[in-house]
XYZ file of C-alpha atoms in Angstrom:
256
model
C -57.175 17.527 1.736
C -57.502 18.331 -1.640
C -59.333 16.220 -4.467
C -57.916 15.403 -7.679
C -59.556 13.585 -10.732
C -57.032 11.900 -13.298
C -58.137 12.552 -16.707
C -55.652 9.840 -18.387
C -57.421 6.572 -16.688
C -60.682 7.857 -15.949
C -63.321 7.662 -19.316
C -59.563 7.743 -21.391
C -61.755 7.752 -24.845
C -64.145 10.731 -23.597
C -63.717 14.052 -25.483
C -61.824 16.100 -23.452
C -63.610 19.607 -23.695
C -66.541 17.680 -22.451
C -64.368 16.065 -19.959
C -63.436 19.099 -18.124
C -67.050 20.666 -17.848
C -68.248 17.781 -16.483
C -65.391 17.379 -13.692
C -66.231 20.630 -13.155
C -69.717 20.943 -12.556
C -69.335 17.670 -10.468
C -67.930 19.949 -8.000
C -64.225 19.405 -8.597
C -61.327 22.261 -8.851
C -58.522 19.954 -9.420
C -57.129 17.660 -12.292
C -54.284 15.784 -13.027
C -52.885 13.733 -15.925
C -49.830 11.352 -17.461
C -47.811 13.110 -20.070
C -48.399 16.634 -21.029
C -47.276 15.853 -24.727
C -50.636 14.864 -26.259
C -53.103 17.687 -23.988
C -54.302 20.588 -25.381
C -52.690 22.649 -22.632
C -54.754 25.786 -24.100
C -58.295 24.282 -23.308
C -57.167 22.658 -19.860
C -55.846 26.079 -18.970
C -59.278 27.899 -19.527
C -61.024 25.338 -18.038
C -61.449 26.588 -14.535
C -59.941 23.304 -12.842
C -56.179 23.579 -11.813
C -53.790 20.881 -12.681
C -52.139 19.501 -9.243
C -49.828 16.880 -10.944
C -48.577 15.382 -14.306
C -45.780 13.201 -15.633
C -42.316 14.640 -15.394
C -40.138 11.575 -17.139
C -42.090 9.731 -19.956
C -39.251 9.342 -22.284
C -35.991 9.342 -19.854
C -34.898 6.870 -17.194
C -33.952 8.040 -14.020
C -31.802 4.725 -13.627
C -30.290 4.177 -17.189
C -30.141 7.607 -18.734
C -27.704 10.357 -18.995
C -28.109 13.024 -16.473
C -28.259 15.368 -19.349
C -31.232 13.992 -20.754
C -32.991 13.528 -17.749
C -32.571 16.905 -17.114
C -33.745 18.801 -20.249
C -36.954 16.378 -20.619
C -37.825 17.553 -16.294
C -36.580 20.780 -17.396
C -38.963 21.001 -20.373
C -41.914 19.276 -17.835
C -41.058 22.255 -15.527
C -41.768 24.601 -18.047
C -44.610 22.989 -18.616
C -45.621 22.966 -14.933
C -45.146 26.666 -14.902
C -47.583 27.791 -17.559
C -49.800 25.763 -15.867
C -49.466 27.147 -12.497
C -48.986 23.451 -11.139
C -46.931 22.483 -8.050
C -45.985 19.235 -8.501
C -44.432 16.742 -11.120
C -44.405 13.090 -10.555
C -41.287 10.754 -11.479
C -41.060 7.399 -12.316
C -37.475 5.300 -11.855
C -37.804 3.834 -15.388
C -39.442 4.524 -19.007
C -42.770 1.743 -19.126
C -43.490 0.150 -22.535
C -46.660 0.460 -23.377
C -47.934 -2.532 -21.612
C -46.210 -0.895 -18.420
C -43.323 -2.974 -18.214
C -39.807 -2.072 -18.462
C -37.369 -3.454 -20.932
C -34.754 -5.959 -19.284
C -31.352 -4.744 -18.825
C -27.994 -5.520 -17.761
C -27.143 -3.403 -15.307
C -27.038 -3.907 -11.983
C -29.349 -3.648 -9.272
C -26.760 -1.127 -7.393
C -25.428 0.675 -10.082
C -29.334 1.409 -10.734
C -29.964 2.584 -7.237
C -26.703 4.489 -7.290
C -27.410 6.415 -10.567
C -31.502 7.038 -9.110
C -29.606 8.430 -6.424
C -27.635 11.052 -8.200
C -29.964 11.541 -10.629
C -32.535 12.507 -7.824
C -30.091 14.758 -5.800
C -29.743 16.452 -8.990
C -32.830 17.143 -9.996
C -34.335 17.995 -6.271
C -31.393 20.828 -6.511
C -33.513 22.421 -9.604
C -36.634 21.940 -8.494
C -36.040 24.205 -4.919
C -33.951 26.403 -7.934
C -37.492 26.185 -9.783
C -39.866 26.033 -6.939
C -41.655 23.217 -7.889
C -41.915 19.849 -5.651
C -41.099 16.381 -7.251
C -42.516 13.255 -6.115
C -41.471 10.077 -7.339
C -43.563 6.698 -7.456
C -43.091 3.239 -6.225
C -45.323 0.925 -8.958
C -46.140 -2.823 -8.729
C -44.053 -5.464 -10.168
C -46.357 -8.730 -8.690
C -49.157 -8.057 -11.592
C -47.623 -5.804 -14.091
C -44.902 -3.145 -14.508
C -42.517 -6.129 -14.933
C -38.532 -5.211 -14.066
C -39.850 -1.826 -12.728
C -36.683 -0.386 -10.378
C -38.793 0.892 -7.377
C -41.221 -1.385 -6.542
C -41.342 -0.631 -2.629
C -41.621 1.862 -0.021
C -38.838 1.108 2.132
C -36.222 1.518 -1.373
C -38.104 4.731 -2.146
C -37.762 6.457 1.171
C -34.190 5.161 1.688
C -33.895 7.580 -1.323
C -35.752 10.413 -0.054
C -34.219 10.058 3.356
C -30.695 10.377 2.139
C -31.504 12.885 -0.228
C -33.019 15.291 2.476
C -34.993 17.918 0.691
C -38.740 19.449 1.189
C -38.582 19.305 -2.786
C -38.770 16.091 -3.321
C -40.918 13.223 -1.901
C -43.057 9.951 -2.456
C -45.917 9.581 -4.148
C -47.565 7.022 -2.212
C -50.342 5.017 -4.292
C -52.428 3.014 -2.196
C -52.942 0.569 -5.216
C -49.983 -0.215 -5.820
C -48.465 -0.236 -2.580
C -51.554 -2.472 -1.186
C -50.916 -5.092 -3.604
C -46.569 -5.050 -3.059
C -46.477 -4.627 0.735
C -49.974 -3.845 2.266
C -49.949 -2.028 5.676
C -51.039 1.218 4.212
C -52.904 3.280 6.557
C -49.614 2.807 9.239
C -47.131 3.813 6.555
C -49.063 6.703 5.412
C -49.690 7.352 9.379
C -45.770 7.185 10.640
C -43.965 8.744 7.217
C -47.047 11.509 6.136
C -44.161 13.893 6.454
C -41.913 12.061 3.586
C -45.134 11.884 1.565
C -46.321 14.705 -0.736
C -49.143 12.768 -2.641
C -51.386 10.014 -2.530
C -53.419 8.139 -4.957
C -55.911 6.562 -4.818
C -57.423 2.921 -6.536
C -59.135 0.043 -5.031
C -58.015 -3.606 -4.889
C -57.726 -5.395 -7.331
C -59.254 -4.316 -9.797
C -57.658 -0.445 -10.110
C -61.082 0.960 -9.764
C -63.385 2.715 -8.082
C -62.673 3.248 -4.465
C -65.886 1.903 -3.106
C -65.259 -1.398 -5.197
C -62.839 -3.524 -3.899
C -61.061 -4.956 -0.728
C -59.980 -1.316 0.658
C -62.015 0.742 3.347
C -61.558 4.280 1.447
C -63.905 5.731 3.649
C -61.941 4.649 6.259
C -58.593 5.164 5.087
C -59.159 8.695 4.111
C -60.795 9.937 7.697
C -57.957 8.288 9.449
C -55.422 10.179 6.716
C -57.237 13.504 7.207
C -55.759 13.909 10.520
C -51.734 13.581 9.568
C -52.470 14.518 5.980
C -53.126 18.092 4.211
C -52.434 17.287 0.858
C -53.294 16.349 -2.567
C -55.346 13.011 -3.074
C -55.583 12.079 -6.340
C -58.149 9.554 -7.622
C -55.967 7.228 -10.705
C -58.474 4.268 -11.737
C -60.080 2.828 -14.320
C -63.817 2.556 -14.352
C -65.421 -0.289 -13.301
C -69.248 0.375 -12.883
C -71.254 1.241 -15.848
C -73.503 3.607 -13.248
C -70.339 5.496 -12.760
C -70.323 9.512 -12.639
C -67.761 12.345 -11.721
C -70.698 13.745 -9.822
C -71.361 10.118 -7.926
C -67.733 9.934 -7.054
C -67.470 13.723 -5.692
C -70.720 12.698 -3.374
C -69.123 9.585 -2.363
C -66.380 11.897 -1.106
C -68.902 14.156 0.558
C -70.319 11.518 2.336
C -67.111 10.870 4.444
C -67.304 11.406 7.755
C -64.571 13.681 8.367
């Protein structure tokens, strides 16, 4: 598996040329981030550390949108993607306020899972055109992200099932997932081939993954053996004693 550090929720304030050389001499090689809009895509590119995943939909909704405008913001993210020699672009079903809920509409529960459906057919046909993979995210409605559309795994891979394609699939975050449905480890263990990214957070407090209610340790072994992809580590800090070098030892330390 492959280790990525989120630069958007980890140390958000911390100066970001500073950022990246301490990532890096942590012992990381791989970054990720939310939208590409505010980075300085120069600096992140000389960095040495390759960018495994970013935000492909901040302003467009993949359930109330036209199709046209979906497409020329993923279009524009897959430009994006390109330059920065990065295989994968996460989706979310709806545009989050800035408190991370979603504004209440009218429409219908399956009119919304009809248009996510087309929508997503659509755009999986331009990312195998584009060769880049697309994985879209369930989120948590039970604390936050209020009238998000898909808040659970089975809706999500209903989706992905029907839509069929090796360019796009689930982002699974643990986090979120633990909180709406628990059962991780066997849902990452029976659908690892639906799943093309994982992140990672403990309960409940969307921190560090040694603080909380999960067994990461754990967890991780047990998805080593099913699981070859990227892991990417999306939490806020917790512990004032906290370090990028103290979380890539804590990784180190698993017994894999």
């Amino acid at each position: 598996m492959q280790y990525s550090v989120c630069i958007d929720s980890i140390y958000p304030q911390e100066n970001l040329e500073e950022k990246l050389t301490r990532i890096k001499q942590a012992g990381f090689k791989f970054i990720e981030f939310w939208d590409w809009r505010d980075k300085d895509l120069e600096l992140i590119i000389n960095s040495g550390l390759k960018v495994t995943n970013f935000s492909g939909n901040r302003v467009s909704s993949l359930t109330l949108d036209s199709k046209e405008k979906i497409i020329q913001e993923v279009d524009a993210s897959i430009d994006i993607a390109k330059k920065l020699k990065c295989k994968h672009i996460m989706l979310l079903s709806d545009v989050l306020e800035n408190d991370g809920s979603v504004k209440i509409n009218s429409i219908s529960c399956e009119k919304k899972f009809l248009r996510l459906y087309d929508n997503l057919r659509t755009l999986a046909e331009i990312a195998e055109e584009r060769d880049i993979k697309l994985v879209i995210e369930p989120l948590k409605t039970l604390k936050n992200h209020k009238n998000y559309f898909l808040d659970n795994f089975q809706k999500t891979l209903e989706l992905i099932q029907s839509i069929n394609s090796e360019y796009l699939k689930i982002l699974y975050d643990i986090y979120h997932m633990q909180i709406m449905e628990g059962n991780v480890l066997e849902t990452l263990q029976k659908y690892h081939q639906v799943i093309g990214y994982i992140h990672v957070a403990n309960v409940p407090y969307r921190c560090e993954p040694w603080i909380g209610e999960l067994d990461y340790k754990f967890i991780l072994k047990e998805l080593s053996k099913v699981y070859s992809g990227v892991v990417g580590f999306d939490f806020f800090v917790k512990e004032k004693s906290f370090s990028y070098k103290k979380l890539y030892e804590w990784i180190q330390s698993i017994d894999f």
